[in-house]
Each structure stands twice: as C-alpha cells, then as structure tokens.
Tab-separated table of C-alpha atoms in Angstrom:
chain	number	residue	atom	x	y	z
A	1	MET	CA	-52.696	-113.707	21.549
A	2	ALA	CA	-54.313	-110.962	19.466
A	3	LEU	CA	-54.723	-108.824	22.582
A	4	GLY	CA	-51.049	-109.267	23.402
A	5	VAL	CA	-50.017	-108.209	19.910
A	6	PHE	CA	-52.323	-105.182	20.168
A	7	ALA	CA	-50.835	-104.185	23.527
A	8	PHE	CA	-47.311	-104.533	22.120
A	9	GLY	CA	-48.316	-102.351	19.194
A	10	LEU	CA	-49.544	-99.642	21.544
A	11	GLY	CA	-46.286	-99.754	23.475
A	12	ALA	CA	-44.250	-99.440	20.298
A	13	ALA	CA	-46.393	-96.526	19.125
A	14	GLY	CA	-45.946	-94.768	22.465
A	15	SER	CA	-42.183	-95.287	22.277
A	16	ALA	CA	-42.061	-93.895	18.737
A	17	LYS	CA	-43.933	-90.815	19.830
A	18	ALA	CA	-41.507	-90.274	22.713
A	19	GLU	CA	-38.637	-90.331	20.231
A	20	GLY	CA	-39.819	-87.376	18.149
A	21	LYS	CA	-37.547	-84.513	17.106
A	22	LEU	CA	-37.831	-82.697	20.426
A	23	GLN	CA	-36.580	-85.713	22.377
A	24	GLU	CA	-33.942	-86.407	19.725
A	25	VAL	CA	-32.524	-82.898	20.020
A	26	LEU	CA	-32.583	-82.954	23.820
A	27	LYS	CA	-30.733	-86.284	23.906
A	28	ARG	CA	-28.174	-85.088	21.358
A	29	GLY	CA	-27.425	-82.029	23.447
A	30	LYS	CA	-27.337	-79.520	20.608
A	31	LEU	CA	-29.613	-77.989	17.979
A	32	ILE	CA	-28.652	-78.387	14.301
A	33	VAL	CA	-29.726	-75.345	12.278
A	34	GLY	CA	-29.575	-74.799	8.532
A	35	THR	CA	-28.716	-71.233	7.574
A	36	GLY	CA	-26.695	-69.089	5.171
A	37	SER	CA	-23.507	-67.044	5.484
A	38	THR	CA	-23.676	-64.192	2.950
A	39	ASN	CA	-26.893	-62.284	3.639
A	40	PRO	CA	-26.557	-59.443	6.159
A	41	PRO	CA	-28.279	-58.636	8.443
A	42	TRP	CA	-29.769	-62.146	8.485
A	43	GLU	CA	-26.781	-64.450	8.472
A	44	PHE	CA	-23.204	-63.578	7.545
A	45	LYS	CA	-19.622	-63.866	8.795
A	46	ASP	CA	-18.108	-61.059	10.835
A	47	ALA	CA	-14.497	-59.894	10.678
A	48	SER	CA	-13.463	-62.833	12.878
A	49	GLY	CA	-15.189	-65.384	10.674
A	50	ASN	CA	-18.034	-66.024	13.114
A	51	LEU	CA	-21.597	-66.469	11.903
A	52	VAL	CA	-23.716	-63.567	13.106
A	53	GLY	CA	-27.040	-61.986	12.241
A	54	TYR	CA	-30.694	-61.939	13.161
A	55	ASP	CA	-31.323	-65.546	12.064
A	56	ILE	CA	-28.328	-66.671	14.098
A	57	ASP	CA	-29.759	-64.941	17.171
A	58	ILE	CA	-33.161	-66.543	16.557
A	59	ALA	CA	-31.522	-69.978	16.453
A	60	ARG	CA	-29.674	-69.269	19.688
A	61	LEU	CA	-32.925	-68.233	21.401
A	62	ILE	CA	-34.436	-71.585	20.392
A	63	ALA	CA	-31.355	-73.377	21.780
A	64	LYS	CA	-31.543	-71.353	24.985
A	65	GLY	CA	-35.030	-72.700	25.605
A	66	LEU	CA	-33.858	-76.257	24.989
A	67	PHE	CA	-30.658	-76.287	27.033
A	68	ASN	CA	-30.605	-73.005	28.965
A	69	ASP	CA	-27.505	-72.356	26.842
A	70	PRO	CA	-27.714	-70.372	23.577
A	71	SER	CA	-24.318	-71.675	22.434
A	72	LYS	CA	-25.502	-75.260	21.991
A	73	VAL	CA	-26.111	-74.873	18.263
A	74	GLU	CA	-24.402	-76.445	15.269
A	75	PHE	CA	-24.895	-74.333	12.165
A	76	VAL	CA	-24.996	-76.025	8.756
A	77	VAL	CA	-24.257	-73.439	6.081
A	78	GLN	CA	-26.439	-74.208	3.082
A	79	ALA	CA	-27.434	-72.663	-0.230
A	80	SER	CA	-30.934	-71.232	-0.450
A	81	ASP	CA	-32.074	-74.109	-2.668
A	82	ALA	CA	-31.050	-76.595	0.068
A	83	ARG	CA	-33.311	-75.077	2.709
A	84	ILE	CA	-36.192	-77.491	2.113
A	85	PRO	CA	-34.224	-80.656	1.124
A	86	ASN	CA	-32.048	-80.451	4.225
A	87	ILE	CA	-35.172	-80.416	6.396
A	88	THR	CA	-36.978	-83.234	4.622
A	89	THR	CA	-33.869	-85.466	4.740
A	90	ASP	CA	-33.166	-84.678	8.432
A	91	LYS	CA	-29.782	-83.108	7.749
A	92	VAL	CA	-30.924	-80.224	9.968
A	93	ASP	CA	-33.504	-79.914	12.736
A	94	ILE	CA	-34.721	-76.534	11.533
A	95	THR	CA	-33.962	-73.938	8.879
A	96	CYS	CA	-33.700	-70.278	9.878
A	97	GLN	CA	-32.588	-68.479	6.718
A	98	ALA	CA	-34.732	-65.485	5.740
A	99	MET	CA	-37.207	-67.960	4.277
A	100	THR	CA	-40.328	-66.541	2.658
A	101	VAL	CA	-43.533	-68.377	3.500
A	102	THR	CA	-45.515	-69.492	0.456
A	103	ALA	CA	-48.439	-71.846	0.056
A	104	GLN	CA	-46.314	-73.993	-2.267
A	105	ARG	CA	-43.494	-74.381	0.256
A	106	ALA	CA	-46.006	-75.143	3.002
A	107	GLN	CA	-46.833	-78.342	1.118
A	108	GLN	CA	-43.251	-79.528	1.743
A	109	VAL	CA	-42.320	-78.193	5.197
A	110	ALA	CA	-44.083	-76.921	8.306
A	111	PHE	CA	-43.586	-73.198	8.901
A	112	THR	CA	-43.265	-71.733	12.383
A	113	ILE	CA	-45.039	-68.583	13.483
A	114	PRO	CA	-43.658	-65.501	11.663
A	115	TYR	CA	-40.708	-63.684	13.164
A	116	TYR	CA	-40.348	-60.903	10.576
A	117	ARG	CA	-42.411	-59.207	7.866
A	118	GLU	CA	-40.145	-58.313	4.949
A	119	GLY	CA	-40.886	-55.825	2.182
A	120	VAL	CA	-39.215	-53.508	-0.317
A	121	GLY	CA	-38.145	-49.978	0.575
A	122	LEU	CA	-36.376	-47.048	-1.078
A	123	LEU	CA	-32.947	-45.919	0.108
A	124	GLU	CA	-32.093	-42.299	-0.738
A	125	PRO	CA	-28.997	-40.194	-0.103
A	126	LYS	CA	-29.473	-37.851	2.822
A	127	ASN	CA	-29.130	-34.799	0.575
A	128	SER	CA	-31.573	-36.028	-2.084
A	129	LYS	CA	-33.594	-33.413	-3.959
A	130	TYR	CA	-36.579	-35.719	-3.466
A	131	ALA	CA	-37.704	-35.413	0.125
A	132	ASP	CA	-39.618	-38.666	0.331
A	133	TYR	CA	-41.595	-41.298	-1.542
A	134	ALA	CA	-44.314	-38.832	-2.534
A	135	ALA	CA	-41.707	-36.585	-4.167
A	136	LEU	CA	-40.118	-39.510	-5.989
A	137	LYS	CA	-43.488	-40.604	-7.344
A	138	ALA	CA	-44.463	-37.069	-8.371
A	139	ALA	CA	-41.215	-36.738	-10.365
A	140	GLY	CA	-42.345	-39.567	-12.634
A	141	SER	CA	-39.876	-40.501	-15.374
A	142	LYS	CA	-37.243	-38.043	-14.103
A	143	VAL	CA	-36.413	-40.550	-11.347
A	144	THR	CA	-33.993	-43.469	-11.760
A	145	ILE	CA	-34.116	-46.397	-9.349
A	146	SER	CA	-31.317	-48.939	-8.947
A	147	VAL	CA	-32.321	-52.488	-8.081
A	148	LEU	CA	-30.819	-55.967	-7.869
A	149	GLN	CA	-31.116	-57.753	-11.213
A	150	ASN	CA	-34.117	-60.048	-11.375
A	151	VAL	CA	-36.681	-61.101	-13.956
A	152	TYR	CA	-39.362	-59.323	-11.878
A	153	ALA	CA	-37.259	-56.301	-10.842
A	154	GLU	CA	-38.751	-53.721	-13.195
A	155	GLN	CA	-42.300	-54.839	-12.500
A	156	MET	CA	-41.623	-54.715	-8.758
A	157	VAL	CA	-40.252	-51.150	-8.866
A	158	HIS	CA	-43.150	-49.991	-11.023
A	159	GLN	CA	-45.634	-51.207	-8.428
A	160	ALA	CA	-44.454	-48.281	-6.308
A	161	LEU	CA	-43.116	-45.860	-8.932
A	162	PRO	CA	-44.965	-46.540	-12.189
A	163	GLU	CA	-43.023	-44.068	-14.356
A	164	ALA	CA	-39.523	-44.404	-12.898
A	165	LYS	CA	-36.545	-45.538	-14.950
A	166	VAL	CA	-35.137	-48.821	-13.609
A	167	ASP	CA	-31.433	-49.709	-13.704
A	168	GLN	CA	-30.600	-53.293	-12.724
A	169	TYR	CA	-27.286	-54.391	-11.200
A	170	ASP	CA	-25.931	-57.816	-10.296
A	171	SER	CA	-24.937	-57.050	-6.678
A	172	PHE	CA	-26.195	-55.049	-3.717
A	173	ASP	CA	-22.918	-53.108	-3.603
A	174	LEU	CA	-23.527	-51.855	-7.122
A	175	ILE	CA	-27.073	-50.653	-6.456
A	176	TYR	CA	-25.761	-48.590	-3.531
A	177	GLN	CA	-22.837	-47.311	-5.601
A	178	ALA	CA	-25.317	-46.100	-8.212
A	179	VAL	CA	-26.984	-43.976	-5.516
A	180	ASN	CA	-23.625	-42.719	-4.236
A	181	SER	CA	-22.502	-41.664	-7.710
A	182	GLY	CA	-25.804	-39.979	-8.595
A	183	ARG	CA	-26.619	-42.454	-11.387
A	184	ALA	CA	-29.705	-43.432	-9.372
A	185	ASP	CA	-31.942	-41.282	-7.191
A	186	ALA	CA	-32.806	-44.177	-4.882
A	187	ALA	CA	-32.178	-47.899	-4.481
A	188	ALA	CA	-35.054	-50.358	-4.174
A	189	THR	CA	-33.995	-53.032	-1.710
A	190	ASP	CA	-35.300	-55.312	1.016
A	191	MET	CA	-36.500	-53.247	3.959
A	192	SER	CA	-34.315	-55.281	6.326
A	193	ALA	CA	-31.232	-54.544	4.197
A	194	LEU	CA	-32.235	-50.874	4.042
A	195	ARG	CA	-32.459	-50.649	7.823
A	196	TRP	CA	-29.155	-52.471	8.214
A	197	TYR	CA	-27.471	-50.153	5.699
A	198	LEU	CA	-28.848	-47.059	7.449
A	199	LYS	CA	-27.466	-48.328	10.757
A	200	GLN	CA	-24.046	-49.017	9.250
A	201	ASN	CA	-23.889	-45.572	7.601
A	202	PRO	CA	-25.420	-43.089	10.058
A	203	GLY	CA	-26.295	-39.722	8.614
A	204	LYS	CA	-25.514	-40.696	5.001
A	205	TYR	CA	-28.811	-42.111	3.768
A	206	THR	CA	-32.525	-41.941	4.512
A	207	ASP	CA	-35.578	-44.128	4.132
A	208	ALA	CA	-38.032	-42.621	1.621
A	209	GLY	CA	-40.846	-43.755	3.908
A	210	TYR	CA	-42.712	-46.289	1.829
A	211	GLY	CA	-42.723	-50.083	1.866
A	212	TRP	CA	-44.442	-52.581	-0.433
A	213	ASN	CA	-44.356	-56.185	-1.666
A	214	PRO	CA	-44.822	-57.799	1.800
A	215	GLN	CA	-43.366	-61.240	2.529
A	216	THR	CA	-43.547	-63.291	5.716
A	217	TYR	CA	-40.362	-64.831	7.125
A	218	SER	CA	-40.546	-67.949	9.291
A	219	CYS	CA	-38.302	-70.823	10.267
A	220	ALA	CA	-39.224	-74.228	8.826
A	221	VAL	CA	-39.251	-77.761	10.259
A	222	LYS	CA	-40.124	-81.198	8.942
A	223	GLN	CA	-43.816	-81.954	8.616
A	224	GLY	CA	-45.566	-84.457	10.850
A	225	ASP	CA	-44.053	-83.686	14.255
A	226	ALA	CA	-46.532	-81.516	16.163
A	227	ASP	CA	-44.542	-81.532	19.412
A	228	TRP	CA	-41.408	-80.147	17.735
A	229	LEU	CA	-43.342	-77.459	15.873
A	230	GLN	CA	-45.177	-76.529	19.068
A	231	TYR	CA	-41.894	-76.224	20.966
A	232	VAL	CA	-40.295	-73.956	18.359
A	233	ASN	CA	-43.420	-71.800	18.162
A	234	THR	CA	-43.428	-71.454	21.939
A	235	ALA	CA	-39.755	-70.426	21.980
A	236	LEU	CA	-40.318	-67.842	19.245
A	237	ARG	CA	-43.496	-66.452	20.793
A	238	GLU	CA	-41.933	-66.042	24.226
A	239	ALA	CA	-38.922	-64.340	22.661
A	240	MET	CA	-41.130	-61.811	20.874
A	241	THR	CA	-43.731	-61.313	23.615
A	242	GLY	CA	-42.621	-62.963	26.869
A	243	VAL	CA	-39.778	-64.022	29.119
A	244	ASP	CA	-36.994	-63.718	26.503
A	245	PHE	CA	-38.114	-60.385	25.100
A	246	GLU	CA	-35.017	-58.515	26.323
A	247	ASP	CA	-32.753	-60.841	24.328
A	248	TYR	CA	-35.009	-60.533	21.296
A	249	LYS	CA	-35.172	-56.741	21.592
A	250	LYS	CA	-31.381	-56.490	21.769
A	251	SER	CA	-31.043	-58.546	18.593
A	252	PHE	CA	-33.693	-56.541	16.739
A	253	GLU	CA	-32.016	-53.265	17.688
A	254	THR	CA	-28.594	-54.588	16.676
A	255	TRP	CA	-29.550	-55.714	13.183
A	256	PHE	CA	-32.385	-53.367	12.204
A	257	GLY	CA	-31.575	-50.226	14.160
A	258	GLU	CA	-35.008	-49.933	15.735
A	259	THR	CA	-36.742	-51.085	18.896
A	260	PRO	CA	-39.633	-53.536	18.588
A	261	PRO	CA	-42.826	-52.653	20.497
A	262	GLU	CA	-42.814	-53.702	24.129
A	263	PRO	CA	-45.316	-56.471	24.964
A	264	LYS	CA	-48.314	-54.891	26.611
A	265	ILE	CA	-48.976	-56.140	30.135
A	266	GLY	CA	-52.440	-57.557	30.737
A	267	PHE	CA	-54.563	-59.220	28.094
A	268	PRO	CA	-52.263	-60.823	25.455
A	269	SER	CA	-52.618	-58.562	22.415
A	270	GLU	CA	-51.802	-61.459	20.057
A	271	MET	CA	-55.095	-63.099	21.112
A	272	ARG	CA	-57.190	-60.208	19.827
C-alpha cells in the first residue's frame, strides 16, 4: 500500500511539473505581459493609441518564440509599483517595463538576463558653447543642469559635474524646455531617453559624450519556475545574439537610433 501511495505521489509531482508556466502559456495561446504606457522609448502609446516601444518589441520577440506569432500578446498596463505584485500574484506571466535590477528586488522575483544597460547622460543644444562633457566640467559653477525632480537629483548630477548648478523640474518636457530657452546648459536624463530625443529631433541636440550611474534592465518572472525562466532567457539571448537578431536590431535602431554590435561568428563571445 505504501509503495502504491509513493508511486501516486511521483505521478502527481510529475504532472505538477508539466503544468508549469511555460505549459500554461502554451495552452492558453497567448503571453500576458505587464508593462507601462507613458515612458518612451520603452512603452508608450502612439498617435493611433497602440502600445509601442522597446519593451513592447521585447515582449513580442518572446511571444514569437512561443507561438511563431509576435502578435499573441496581451498587455496589462500597470503602474511601476505594481510590477512585482502582478508577477507574484500571477496577474501577468512576465513584466517587461524598464525594470532596474536590484538585489532587494531579486529576493521577490526572478530576473531574466539583461537586455539593456541604462545610465544618465547629458543632452546639449547643438550650438552649445560647451563642446562636450569635458568643457561642461571645466566650466564649473558657470554651468546649469536641468534634471527631473528627485530627492537624489542634485547628488546624481554632482557625481558627474561637482560644481554645476542644478535646476529641478517636475516633467521631462520642462527639463528639455530649460535647455531650449537657455536657462540650462544641458539636461541630465536617462541615456535611453537622450538617444530617443536625439532621434526625434535630428540636428537640434547633441550628446555631451559621458554616461554614469549604470543600471541593469531585465524582465522579471515569478520565482520557482526554472523552465519558464530558462525559456525567456533563451528567447532573449537568441534575439540579441542569434536567430532573431535582425528583429532585435531593427527594434534597437528604431528606439535608440543606433545599431547594436553584430554577433561575431565563431566562438560565442558571451562565453568568454
């Protein structure tokens, strides 16, 4: 009798394993992704009201691997403070929302391999009297930097420009307007936003050529399901270095205005 109970237990365990997130998603026929809607170039609504952006493309690449159809995605628009709760309560299968990896968050969710390295950059007008970052730094307290209001904003700017004056504004539009009006010599902003803004305004602005305050962006899934995490990591890796690189490259060029390095043929460089 005990042997029979043990055998039944093994069968039940095997069945439970087969019904992990990967199998659940495949049976459902669509991927449910938590994301935002107001953060270009990551995730935002275009003129037609459609969700677009780099995170949206990443989600579609994951869906393409699942169903050979990148359209089989349901997007759940969520606030940034819902990114972790919606994973842990199974409201979404995965969150792709410009999410910074931290050791604290990694205690609550499982992070995928990185798909972007964020940082802070300096956006200058094309006709600036300061040619680059070195010139801005050399000018010391003569320079004014506009930045999005934050408790750490002044400290963050001073990591790169210790003597600069710092003006804080409550929206990205206002920090760029400060540069346009001459109230600020440069705007300190996310490097991804800087690249997006340069692409949207060709010939009007320039990158001062310095980045700092690095942050890793990854998607996040629920802890405890190794098969699901392994699948997503495989889809992301092969987008960045393998069979789906052309789709990935097109997305990267669209949202950041630059071409990612081509995967080198031969020994996989990521194994070095």
